[in-house]
Coordinates of C-alpha atoms in Angstrom, one line a residue:
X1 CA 12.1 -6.9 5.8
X2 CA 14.3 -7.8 3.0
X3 CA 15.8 -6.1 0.3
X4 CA 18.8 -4.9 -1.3
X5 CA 18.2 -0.9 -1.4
X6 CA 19.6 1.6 0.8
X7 CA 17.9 4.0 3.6
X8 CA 17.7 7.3 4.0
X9 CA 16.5 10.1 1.7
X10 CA 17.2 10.9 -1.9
X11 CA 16.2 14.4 -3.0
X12 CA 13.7 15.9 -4.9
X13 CA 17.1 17.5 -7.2
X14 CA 18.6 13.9 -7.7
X15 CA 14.9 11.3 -8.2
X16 CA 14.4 10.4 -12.2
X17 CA 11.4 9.0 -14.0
X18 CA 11.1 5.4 -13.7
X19 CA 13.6 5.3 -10.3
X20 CA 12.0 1.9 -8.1
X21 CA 12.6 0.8 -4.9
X22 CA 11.3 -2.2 -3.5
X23 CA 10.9 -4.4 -0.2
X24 CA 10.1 -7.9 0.9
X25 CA 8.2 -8.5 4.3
X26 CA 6.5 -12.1 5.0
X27 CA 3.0 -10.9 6.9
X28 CA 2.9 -13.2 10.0
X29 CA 0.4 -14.0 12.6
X30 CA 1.9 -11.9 15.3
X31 CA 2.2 -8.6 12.5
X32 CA -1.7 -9.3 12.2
X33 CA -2.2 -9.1 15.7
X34 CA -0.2 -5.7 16.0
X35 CA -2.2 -3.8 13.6
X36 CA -5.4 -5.2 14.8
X37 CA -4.4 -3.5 18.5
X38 CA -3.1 -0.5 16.8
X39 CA -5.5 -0.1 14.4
X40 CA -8.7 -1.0 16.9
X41 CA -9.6 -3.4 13.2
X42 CA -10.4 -6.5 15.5
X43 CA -12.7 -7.8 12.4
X44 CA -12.8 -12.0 12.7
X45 CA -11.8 -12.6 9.5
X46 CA -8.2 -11.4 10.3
X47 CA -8.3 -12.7 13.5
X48 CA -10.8 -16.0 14.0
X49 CA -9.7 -19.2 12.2
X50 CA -13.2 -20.5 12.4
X51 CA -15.0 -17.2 11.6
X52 CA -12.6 -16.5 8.4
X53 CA -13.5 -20.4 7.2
X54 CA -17.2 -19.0 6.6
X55 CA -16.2 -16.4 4.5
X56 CA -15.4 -16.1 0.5
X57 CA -11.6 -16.2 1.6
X58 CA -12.1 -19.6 3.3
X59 CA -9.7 -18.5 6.0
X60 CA -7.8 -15.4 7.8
X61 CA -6.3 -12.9 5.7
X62 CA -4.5 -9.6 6.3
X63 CA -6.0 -6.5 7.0
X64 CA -5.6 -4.5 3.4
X65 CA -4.5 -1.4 5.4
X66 CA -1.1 -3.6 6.8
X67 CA -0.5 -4.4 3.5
X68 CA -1.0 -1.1 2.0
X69 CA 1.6 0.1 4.8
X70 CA 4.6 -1.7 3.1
X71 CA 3.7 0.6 0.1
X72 CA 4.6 3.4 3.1
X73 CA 7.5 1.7 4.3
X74 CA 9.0 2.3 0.9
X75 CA 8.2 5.3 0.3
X76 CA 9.2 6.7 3.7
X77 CA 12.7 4.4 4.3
X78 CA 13.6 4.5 0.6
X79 CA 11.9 6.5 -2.4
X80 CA 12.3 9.2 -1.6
X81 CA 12.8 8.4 2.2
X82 CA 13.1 10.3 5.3
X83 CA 11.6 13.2 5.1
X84 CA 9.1 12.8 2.9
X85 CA 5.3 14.1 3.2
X86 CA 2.7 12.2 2.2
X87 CA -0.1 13.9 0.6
X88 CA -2.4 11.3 -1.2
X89 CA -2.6 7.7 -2.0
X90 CA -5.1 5.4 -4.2
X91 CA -5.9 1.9 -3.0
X92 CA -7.4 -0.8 -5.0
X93 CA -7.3 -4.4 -3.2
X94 CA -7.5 -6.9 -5.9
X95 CA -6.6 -10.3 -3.6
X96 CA -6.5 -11.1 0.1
X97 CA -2.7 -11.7 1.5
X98 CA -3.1 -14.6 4.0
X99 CA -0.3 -15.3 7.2
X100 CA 2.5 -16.4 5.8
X101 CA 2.7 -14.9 2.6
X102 CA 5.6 -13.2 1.2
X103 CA 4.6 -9.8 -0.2
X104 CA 6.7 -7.7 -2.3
X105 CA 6.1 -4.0 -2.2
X106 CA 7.0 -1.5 -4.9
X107 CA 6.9 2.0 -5.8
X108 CA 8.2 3.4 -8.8
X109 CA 8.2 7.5 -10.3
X110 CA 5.7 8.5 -13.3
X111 CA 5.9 11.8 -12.7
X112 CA 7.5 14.9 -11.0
X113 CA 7.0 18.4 -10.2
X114 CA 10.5 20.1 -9.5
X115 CA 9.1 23.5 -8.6
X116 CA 6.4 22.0 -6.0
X117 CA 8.7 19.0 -5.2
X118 CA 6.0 16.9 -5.7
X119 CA 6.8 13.1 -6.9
X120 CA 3.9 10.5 -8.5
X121 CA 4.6 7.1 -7.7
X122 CA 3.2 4.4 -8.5
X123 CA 2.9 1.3 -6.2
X124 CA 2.1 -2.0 -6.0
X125 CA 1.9 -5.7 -4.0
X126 CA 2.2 -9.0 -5.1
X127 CA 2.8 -12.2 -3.5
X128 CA 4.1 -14.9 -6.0
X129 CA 4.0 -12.9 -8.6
X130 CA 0.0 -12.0 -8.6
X131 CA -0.4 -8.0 -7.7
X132 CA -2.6 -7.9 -4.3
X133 CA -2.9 -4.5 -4.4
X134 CA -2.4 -1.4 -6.8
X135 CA -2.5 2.3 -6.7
X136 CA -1.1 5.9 -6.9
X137 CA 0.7 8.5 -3.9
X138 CA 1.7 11.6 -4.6
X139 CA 4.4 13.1 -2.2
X140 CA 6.5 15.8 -1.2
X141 CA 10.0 15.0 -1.5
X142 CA 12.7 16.4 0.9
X143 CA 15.3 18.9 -1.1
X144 CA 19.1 20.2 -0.3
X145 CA 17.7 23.7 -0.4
X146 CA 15.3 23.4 2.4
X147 CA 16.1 20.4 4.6

C-alpha cells in the first residue's frame, strides 16, 4: 500500500471536521485470489477469464467487498486507527475495479459526536480519477480517557 500518512490511532479529543486520510493499493491477481478463499466468493467473473468475457464487464473484475475493504484499511490503520469500532457502513458500487488497477481509498470526517465518541466519515474509491465506489461509516473512535 502506498501513502504518505502515519499509523496508529488519533483520538476522538484530537479528530476535526474535514481531517482525510488516504491510501493507494494496486488490486492484483493474487489479492483477488485471497479474498475469493477467504471470503468462500469463488463467483467466475472474478476468477474465470473466459467466463468474465461474457459478461457486461467484458472481463474479470474485483470482488466490490475487496475493494470496499481499503475503505477499512483506512479507517482502522489511519482515521482514526487502531482501536477503532466499526459500527456501520453504506456501499454504493458505481464501476467494476479490474487486476491491475490502482485504487485510491479515502475517508474523510462530516461529523462528530464527542460525548458518544462517534465519528461520520465519508469514504470513497477511485481509480484514475473516476469514484468506483461511495459511501458512509460511522465509528467509534478510541479516547485518552478510556483506552
Amino acid at each position: 500500500m502506498l501513502d504518505n500518512m502515519l499509523r496508529g490511532t488519533i483520538c476522538i479529543e484530537d479528530i476535526e471536521m474535514g481531517m482525510s486520510r488516504n491510501l493507494q493499493k494496486v488490486v492484483t491477481d493474487e489479492d483477488i485470489e485471497m479474498f475469493a478463499q477467504i471470503s468462500t466468493d469463488r463467483n467466475p467473473v472474478h476468477l474465470d477469464d473466459d467466463y468474465a468475457q461474457d459478461t457486461i464487464f467484458e472481463g474479470r473484475i474485483a470482488h466490490g467487498m475487496l475493494t470496499a475493504g481499503l475503505i477499512s484499511a483506512v479507517i482502522g490503520e489511519q482515521l482514526p486507527g487502531h482501536g477503532t469500532v466499526y459500527m456501520g457502513q453504506s456501499l454504493k458500487f458505481l464501476a467494476p475495479v479490474r487486476p491491475g488497477d490502482m485504487v485510491y481509498a479515502e475517508v474523510k470526517v462530516i461529523d462528530i459526536d464527542m460525548a458518544k465518541r462517534r465519528v461520520r466519515l465519508d469514504c470513497h474509491c477511485a481509480v484514475g480519477g473516476k469514484k468506483v465506489l461511495v459511501g458512509e461509516a460511522t465509528v467509534m473512535a478510541p479516547s485518552r480517557k478510556f483506552d
